[in-house]
PDB file of C-alpha atoms in Angstrom:
ATOM      1  CA  MET A 344      95.315  26.535 -27.242  1.00 66.00           C
ATOM      2  CA  THR A 345      98.466  27.263 -25.098  1.00 78.00           C
ATOM      3  CA  TYR A 346     100.220  30.159 -24.217  1.00 73.00           C
ATOM      4  CA  SER A 347     103.280  29.423 -26.576  1.00 78.00           C
ATOM      5  CA  SER A 348     100.858  28.550 -29.427  1.00 80.00           C
ATOM      6  CA  PHE A 349      98.936  31.972 -28.901  1.00 79.00           C
ATOM      7  CA  LEU A 350     102.138  33.949 -29.181  1.00 81.00           C
ATOM      8  CA  VAL A 351     102.901  32.328 -32.090  1.00 83.00           C
ATOM      9  CA  SER A 352      99.576  32.942 -33.760  1.00 84.00           C
ATOM     10  CA  GLU A 353      99.921  36.607 -32.621  1.00 82.00           C
ATOM     11  CA  PHE A 354     103.027  36.884 -34.655  1.00 82.00           C
ATOM     12  CA  LEU A 355     101.297  35.126 -37.643  1.00 85.00           C
ATOM     13  CA  VAL A 356      98.497  37.491 -37.240  1.00 80.00           C
ATOM     14  CA  LEU A 357     100.602  40.530 -37.095  1.00 80.00           C
ATOM     15  CA  TRP A 358     102.099  39.607 -40.420  1.00 81.00           C
ATOM     16  CA  ARG A 359      98.703  38.934 -42.048  1.00 80.00           C
ATOM     17  CA  ARG A 360      97.731  42.554 -40.990  1.00 78.00           C
ATOM     18  CA  LYS A 361     101.204  44.033 -41.288  1.00 79.00           C
ATOM     19  CA  GLN A 362      99.713  47.036 -43.251  1.00 81.00           C
ATOM     20  CA  ASP A 363      98.862  48.595 -39.734  1.00 78.00           C
ATOM     21  CA  VAL A 364     102.245  48.092 -38.421  1.00 82.00           C
ATOM     22  CA  PHE A 365     103.800  49.430 -41.659  1.00 85.00           C
ATOM     23  CA  ASN A 366     101.616  52.497 -41.310  1.00 85.00           C
ATOM     24  CA  ALA A 367     102.536  53.508 -38.001  1.00 85.00           C
ATOM     25  CA  LEU A 368     106.368  52.913 -38.908  1.00 87.00           C
ATOM     26  CA  LEU A 369     105.806  54.976 -42.091  1.00 89.00           C
ATOM     27  CA  PHE A 370     103.990  57.701 -40.002  1.00 87.00           C
ATOM     28  CA  PHE A 371     106.885  57.782 -37.671  1.00 89.00           C
ATOM     29  CA  ILE A 372     109.348  58.345 -40.728  1.00 89.00           C
ATOM     30  CA  ILE A 373     107.331  60.961 -42.144  1.00 89.00           C
ATOM     31  CA  VAL A 374     107.109  62.892 -39.070  1.00 86.00           C
ATOM     32  CA  VAL A 375     110.707  62.953 -38.120  1.00 87.00           C
ATOM     33  CA  ALA A 376     111.605  63.591 -41.840  1.00 85.00           C
ATOM     34  CA  LEU A 377     109.336  66.582 -42.543  1.00 85.00           C
ATOM     35  CA  PHE A 378     109.980  68.089 -39.202  1.00 82.00           C
ATOM     36  CA  PRO A 379     113.427  69.549 -40.537  1.00 80.00           C
ATOM     37  CA  ILE A 380     111.772  70.681 -43.928  1.00 80.00           C
ATOM     38  CA  GLY A 381     108.908  72.391 -42.319  1.00 78.00           C
ATOM     39  CA  ILE A 382     110.690  73.995 -39.321  1.00 78.00           C
ATOM     40  CA  ASN A 383     114.390  74.559 -39.442  1.00 74.00           C
ATOM     41  CA  SER A 384     117.161  72.323 -41.015  1.00 77.00           C
ATOM     42  CA  SER A 385     119.905  73.845 -39.126  1.00 82.00           C
ATOM     43  CA  PRO A 386     122.135  71.825 -36.991  1.00 80.00           C
ATOM     44  CA  ASP A 387     122.034  74.176 -34.122  1.00 82.00           C
ATOM     45  CA  PHE A 388     118.284  73.897 -33.936  1.00 82.00           C
ATOM     46  CA  LEU A 389     118.017  70.121 -34.488  1.00 84.00           C
ATOM     47  CA  ALA A 390     120.462  68.687 -32.327  1.00 83.00           C
ATOM     48  CA  PRO A 391     119.050  69.934 -29.030  1.00 85.00           C
ATOM     49  CA  ALA A 392     115.357  69.183 -30.678  1.00 86.00           C
ATOM     50  CA  ALA A 393     116.153  65.790 -31.723  1.00 87.00           C
ATOM     51  CA  ALA A 394     114.784  64.062 -28.751  1.00 88.00           C
ATOM     52  CA  GLY A 395     111.688  65.893 -28.451  1.00 88.00           C
ATOM     53  CA  ILE A 396     110.942  65.098 -32.143  1.00 89.00           C
ATOM     54  CA  VAL A 397     111.833  61.585 -32.237  1.00 91.00           C
ATOM     55  CA  TRP A 398     109.772  60.631 -29.116  1.00 92.00           C
ATOM     56  CA  CYS A 399     106.753  62.864 -30.196  1.00 89.00           C
ATOM     57  CA  ALA A 400     106.763  60.822 -33.561  1.00 90.00           C
ATOM     58  CA  ALA A 401     107.336  57.578 -31.482  1.00 91.00           C
ATOM     59  CA  VAL A 402     104.274  58.413 -29.245  1.00 91.00           C
ATOM     60  CA  LEU A 403     101.813  59.156 -32.072  1.00 88.00           C
ATOM     61  CA  ALA A 404     103.214  56.173 -34.051  1.00 89.00           C
ATOM     62  CA  ILE A 405     102.544  53.721 -31.003  1.00 89.00           C
ATOM     63  CA  LEU A 406      99.108  55.359 -30.916  1.00 87.00           C
ATOM     64  CA  MET A 407      98.053  54.436 -34.225  1.00 84.00           C
ATOM     65  CA  ALA A 408      99.508  50.681 -33.718  1.00 85.00           C
ATOM     66  CA  VAL A 409      97.541  50.407 -30.261  1.00 86.00           C
ATOM     67  CA  GLU A 410      94.309  51.668 -31.348  1.00 80.00           C
ATOM     68  CA  SER A 411      93.549  49.053 -33.842  1.00 79.00           C
ATOM     69  CA  MET A 412      94.926  46.229 -31.281  1.00 83.00           C
ATOM     70  CA  PHE A 413      91.421  44.674 -30.565  1.00 81.00           C
ATOM     71  CA  LYS A 414      89.435  46.085 -33.776  1.00 80.00           C
ATOM     72  CA  GLU A 415      89.779  43.037 -35.979  1.00 78.00           C
ATOM     73  CA  ASP A 416      89.721  40.679 -33.077  1.00 78.00           C
ATOM     74  CA  TYR A 417      86.391  42.198 -31.877  1.00 79.00           C
ATOM     75  CA  ARG A 418      84.768  42.219 -35.437  1.00 79.00           C
ATOM     76  CA  ASP A 419      85.589  38.475 -36.172  1.00 77.00           C
ATOM     77  CA  GLY A 420      84.663  37.131 -32.567  1.00 77.00           C
ATOM     78  CA  SER A 421      88.507  36.502 -31.662  1.00 77.00           C
ATOM     79  CA  LEU A 422      88.068  38.475 -28.608  1.00 80.00           C
ATOM     80  CA  GLU A 423      85.358  36.736 -27.293  1.00 81.00           C
ATOM     81  CA  GLN A 424      86.859  33.626 -27.653  1.00 82.00           C
ATOM     82  CA  LEU A 425      90.141  34.536 -25.946  1.00 81.00           C
ATOM     83  CA  VAL A 426      87.709  35.394 -22.889  1.00 81.00           C
ATOM     84  CA  VAL A 427      85.956  31.886 -22.873  1.00 82.00           C
ATOM     85  CA  SER A 428      89.213  30.025 -23.754  1.00 78.00           C
ATOM     86  CA  GLY A 429      89.982  29.098 -19.869  1.00 78.00           C
ATOM     87  CA  LEU A 430      93.174  30.348 -20.155  1.00 82.00           C
ATOM     88  CA  SER A 431      94.300  33.784 -18.053  1.00 87.00           C
ATOM     89  CA  LEU A 432      93.213  36.670 -20.092  1.00 88.00           C
ATOM     90  CA  PRO A 433      95.544  39.052 -18.412  1.00 90.00           C
ATOM     91  CA  LEU A 434      98.306  36.920 -19.480  1.00 92.00           C
ATOM     92  CA  LEU A 435      96.703  36.526 -23.069  1.00 89.00           C
ATOM     93  CA  ILE A 436      96.862  40.163 -23.334  1.00 91.00           C
ATOM     94  CA  LEU A 437     100.524  40.722 -21.993  1.00 92.00           C
ATOM     95  CA  LEU A 438     101.615  38.116 -24.944  1.00 91.00           C
ATOM     96  CA  LYS A 439      99.617  40.195 -27.288  1.00 90.00           C
ATOM     97  CA  VAL A 440     101.195  43.422 -25.981  1.00 92.00           C
ATOM     98  CA  VAL A 441     104.731  41.989 -26.262  1.00 92.00           C
ATOM     99  CA  ALA A 442     104.150  40.583 -29.717  1.00 91.00           C
ATOM    100  CA  GLN A 443     102.935  44.363 -30.558  1.00 91.00           C
ATOM    101  CA  TRP A 444     105.746  45.933 -29.100  1.00 92.00           C
ATOM    102  CA  LEU A 445     108.411  43.808 -30.962  1.00 91.00           C
ATOM    103  CA  ALA A 446     106.572  44.236 -34.094  1.00 90.00           C
ATOM    104  CA  VAL A 447     106.436  48.172 -33.898  1.00 90.00           C
ATOM    105  CA  VAL A 448     109.600  48.965 -31.578  1.00 91.00           C
ATOM    106  CA  LEU A 449     112.306  46.739 -33.021  1.00 91.00           C
ATOM    107  CA  PRO A 450     112.027  48.509 -36.610  1.00 90.00           C
ATOM    108  CA  LEU A 451     111.942  51.851 -34.664  1.00 89.00           C
ATOM    109  CA  LEU A 452     115.622  50.920 -33.240  1.00 90.00           C
ATOM    110  CA  VAL A 453     116.699  49.563 -36.574  1.00 90.00           C
ATOM    111  CA  MET A 454     116.031  52.834 -38.166  1.00 88.00           C
ATOM    112  CA  MET A 455     117.342  55.237 -35.557  1.00 89.00           C
ATOM    113  CA  PRO A 456     120.981  55.524 -36.414  1.00 88.00           C
ATOM    114  CA  LEU A 457     120.122  56.862 -39.931  1.00 88.00           C
ATOM    115  CA  LEU A 458     117.422  59.352 -38.564  1.00 87.00           C
ATOM    116  CA  SER A 459     119.243  60.426 -35.646  1.00 86.00           C
ATOM    117  CA  GLU A 460     122.042  61.356 -38.237  1.00 85.00           C
ATOM    118  CA  MET A 461     119.193  63.337 -40.162  1.00 86.00           C
ATOM    119  CA  LEU A 462     118.656  65.251 -36.862  1.00 87.00           C
ATOM    120  CA  TYR A 463     122.166  65.877 -36.128  1.00 87.00           C
ATOM    121  CA  LEU A 464     121.756  63.756 -32.552  1.00 85.00           C
ATOM    122  CA  PRO A 465     125.332  63.928 -31.224  1.00 84.00           C
ATOM    123  CA  ARG A 466     126.712  60.334 -30.088  1.00 83.00           C
ATOM    124  CA  SER A 467     126.563  61.424 -26.473  1.00 81.00           C
ATOM    125  CA  GLY A 468     122.628  61.430 -26.861  1.00 85.00           C
ATOM    126  CA  PHE A 469     122.098  58.475 -29.333  1.00 90.00           C
ATOM    127  CA  ARG A 470     122.991  55.683 -26.751  1.00 91.00           C
ATOM    128  CA  VAL A 471     120.724  57.118 -24.017  1.00 92.00           C
ATOM    129  CA  LEU A 472     117.990  57.620 -26.879  1.00 92.00           C
ATOM    130  CA  ILE A 473     118.121  53.735 -27.375  1.00 93.00           C
ATOM    131  CA  MET A 474     118.082  53.199 -24.061  1.00 93.00           C
ATOM    132  CA  THR A 475     114.859  55.484 -23.445  1.00 94.00           C
ATOM    133  CA  LEU A 476     113.236  53.728 -26.098  1.00 94.00           C
ATOM    134  CA  LEU A 477     113.673  50.201 -24.878  1.00 94.00           C
ATOM    135  CA  ILE A 478     112.618  50.888 -21.243  1.00 94.00           C
ATOM    136  CA  GLY A 479     110.002  53.577 -21.875  1.00 93.00           C
ATOM    137  CA  THR A 480     107.889  52.486 -24.697  1.00 94.00           C
ATOM    138  CA  PRO A 481     106.680  49.415 -23.120  1.00 94.00           C
ATOM    139  CA  SER A 482     104.652  51.743 -20.671  1.00 94.00           C
ATOM    140  CA  LEU A 483     103.282  53.354 -23.638  1.00 93.00           C
ATOM    141  CA  PHE A 484     101.918  50.215 -24.750  1.00 93.00           C
ATOM    142  CA  PHE A 485     100.598  48.847 -21.633  1.00 93.00           C
ATOM    143  CA  ILE A 486      99.084  52.312 -20.757  1.00 91.00           C
ATOM    144  CA  GLY A 487      97.560  52.480 -24.513  1.00 89.00           C
ATOM    145  CA  VAL A 488      96.295  49.037 -24.471  1.00 90.00           C
ATOM    146  CA  ILE A 489      93.803  50.078 -21.668  1.00 88.00           C
ATOM    147  CA  GLY A 490      92.187  52.676 -23.669  1.00 84.00           C
ATOM    148  CA  ALA A 491      91.927  50.401 -26.831  1.00 84.00           C
ATOM    149  CA  ALA A 492      90.160  47.761 -24.963  1.00 84.00           C
ATOM    150  CA  LEU A 493      87.662  50.358 -23.579  1.00 82.00           C
ATOM    151  CA  THR A 494      86.935  52.010 -26.913  1.00 80.00           C
ATOM    152  CA  VAL A 495      86.892  48.781 -28.996  1.00 78.00           C
ATOM    153  CA  SER A 496      83.074  48.288 -29.171  1.00 72.00           C
ATOM    154  CA  ILE A 497      83.133  52.123 -30.430  1.00 72.00           C
ATOM    155  CA  LYS A 498      83.281  52.987 -34.179  1.00 67.00           C
ATOM    156  CA  GLN A 499      86.025  55.514 -35.025  1.00 61.00           C
ATOM    157  CA  GLY A 500      87.471  55.464 -31.420  1.00 57.00           C
ATOM    158  CA  ALA A 501      90.740  56.510 -32.555  1.00 60.00           C
ATOM    159  CA  MET A 502      90.359  60.280 -31.101  1.00 67.00           C
ATOM    160  CA  LEU A 503      88.928  58.933 -28.029  1.00 68.00           C
ATOM    161  CA  VAL A 504      91.409  56.660 -27.412  1.00 68.00           C
ATOM    162  CA  MET A 505      94.162  59.641 -27.812  1.00 70.00           C
ATOM    163  CA  LEU A 506      91.989  62.064 -25.624  1.00 76.00           C
ATOM    164  CA  LEU A 507      91.945  59.216 -22.827  1.00 75.00           C
ATOM    165  CA  ILE A 508      95.599  58.017 -22.533  1.00 82.00           C
ATOM    166  CA  LEU A 509      97.725  61.083 -23.914  1.00 82.00           C
ATOM    167  CA  PRO A 510      97.786  62.722 -20.594  1.00 85.00           C
ATOM    168  CA  PHE A 511      99.290  59.653 -19.075  1.00 87.00           C
ATOM    169  CA  TYR A 512     102.131  59.523 -21.921  1.00 90.00           C
ATOM    170  CA  LEU A 513     103.289  63.219 -21.005  1.00 91.00           C
ATOM    171  CA  PRO A 514     105.501  61.755 -18.200  1.00 92.00           C
ATOM    172  CA  VAL A 515     107.115  59.338 -20.203  1.00 93.00           C
ATOM    173  CA  ILE A 516     108.159  61.837 -22.823  1.00 92.00           C
ATOM    174  CA  ILE A 517     109.110  64.249 -20.266  1.00 93.00           C
ATOM    175  CA  PHE A 518     111.538  61.646 -18.543  1.00 94.00           C
ATOM    176  CA  SER A 519     112.810  60.483 -21.897  1.00 93.00           C
ATOM    177  CA  THR A 520     113.646  63.710 -23.414  1.00 92.00           C
ATOM    178  CA  LEU A 521     115.117  65.212 -20.045  1.00 93.00           C
ATOM    179  CA  ALA A 522     117.568  62.149 -19.860  1.00 93.00           C
ATOM    180  CA  ILE A 523     118.593  62.410 -23.784  1.00 92.00           C
ATOM    181  CA  LYS A 524     119.509  65.998 -22.891  1.00 90.00           C
ATOM    182  CA  ALA A 525     121.310  65.499 -19.801  1.00 91.00           C
ATOM    183  CA  ALA A 526     123.375  63.042 -21.807  1.00 90.00           C
ATOM    184  CA  GLN A 527     124.318  65.477 -24.277  1.00 87.00           C
ATOM    185  CA  ALA A 528     125.122  67.952 -21.490  1.00 85.00           C
ATOM    186  CA  GLY A 529     127.305  65.563 -19.852  1.00 85.00           C
ATOM    187  CA  LEU A 530     124.882  65.479 -16.712  1.00 88.00           C
ATOM    188  CA  PRO A 531     123.556  62.607 -14.832  1.00 90.00           C
ATOM    189  CA  TYR A 532     120.738  60.648 -16.357  1.00 90.00           C
ATOM    190  CA  SER A 533     120.481  57.246 -14.348  1.00 91.00           C
ATOM    191  CA  GLY A 534     117.752  58.560 -12.185  1.00 92.00           C
ATOM    192  CA  LEU A 535     115.644  59.607 -15.343  1.00 92.00           C
ATOM    193  CA  LEU A 536     116.296  56.157 -16.850  1.00 94.00           C
ATOM    194  CA  ALA A 537     115.239  54.756 -13.328  1.00 94.00           C
ATOM    195  CA  MET A 538     111.977  56.471 -13.372  1.00 94.00           C
ATOM    196  CA  LEU A 539     111.026  55.357 -16.790  1.00 94.00           C
ATOM    197  CA  LEU A 540     111.921  51.704 -15.692  1.00 95.00           C
ATOM    198  CA  ALA A 541     109.452  51.931 -12.861  1.00 95.00           C
ATOM    199  CA  MET A 542     106.886  53.307 -15.083  1.00 94.00           C
ATOM    200  CA  SER A 543     107.115  50.538 -17.399  1.00 94.00           C
ATOM    201  CA  LEU A 544     107.215  47.791 -14.480  1.00 95.00           C
ATOM    202  CA  MET A 545     104.299  49.502 -12.985  1.00 94.00           C
ATOM    203  CA  SER A 546     102.183  49.514 -16.003  1.00 93.00           C
ATOM    204  CA  LEU A 547     103.281  45.946 -16.826  1.00 93.00           C
ATOM    205  CA  VAL A 548     101.906  44.763 -13.227  1.00 92.00           C
ATOM    206  CA  ILE A 549      98.488  46.969 -13.571  1.00 93.00           C
ATOM    207  CA  SER A 550      97.791  46.996 -17.195  1.00 92.00           C
ATOM    208  CA  PRO A 551      96.906  43.401 -18.126  1.00 92.00           C
ATOM    209  CA  PHE A 552      94.418  43.465 -15.408  1.00 93.00           C
ATOM    210  CA  MET A 553      92.700  46.597 -16.135  1.00 91.00           C
ATOM    211  CA  THR A 554      92.752  45.669 -19.867  1.00 90.00           C
ATOM    212  CA  ALA A 555      91.032  42.247 -19.162  1.00 90.00           C
ATOM    213  CA  ILE A 556      88.301  44.087 -17.001  1.00 89.00           C
ATOM    214  CA  ALA A 557      87.627  46.469 -20.142  1.00 85.00           C
ATOM    215  CA  VAL A 558      87.883  43.695 -22.655  1.00 85.00           C
ATOM    216  CA  LYS A 559      85.156  41.410 -20.739  1.00 84.00           C
ATOM    217  CA  ALA A 560      82.797  44.497 -20.152  1.00 81.00           C
ATOM    218  CA  SER A 561      83.329  45.113 -24.131  1.00 76.00           C
ATOM    219  CA  VAL A 562      82.295  41.838 -25.421  1.00 74.00           C
ATOM    220  CA  ASN A 563      79.596  41.125 -22.800  1.00 69.00           C
TER     221      ASN A 563
END
């Protein structure tokens, strides 16, 4: 097995298990669509709150996708095969996260124009919303995959994953929503985007190695 063939196989696995990705995306749509109905549907309320609504829904959808990332591999023995494959386990985990990120985030980006219109998000904030999703969500996946690896051998570990990693998601949510609100107000936001990029790069460097340690501990 090579790294390229592993990446291709990950996309094929995601296609076979597309129900997991579909459930996360459906959950995202439901949260965003029901929020105006359940709280307040007026443009004066939704326009300032749109950034927070989208990001909270995105975080919950990503949590759903990340929590099950290693479950099936652990059950069928594929995870153990990765450990003994002779290839770099951190790099394999990195490729696995990249495949999962593409499968979840790209459909979210495709849906954003319609959902942002539904939430009356001003055009001044829409471009920044897309930018925050592109550079902020990788850190959510890289952080979340550590929790998923730590709890992979625990039945019904979804709540534990949430408790472990949700506090680390808060800075990403805060900086993302502040950047979008700054853009809506005509204020500088490049520093906030730089912070998001820094968190994603830091998690990119650290997460594969920490996840590899957690995976080895789980399968042994």
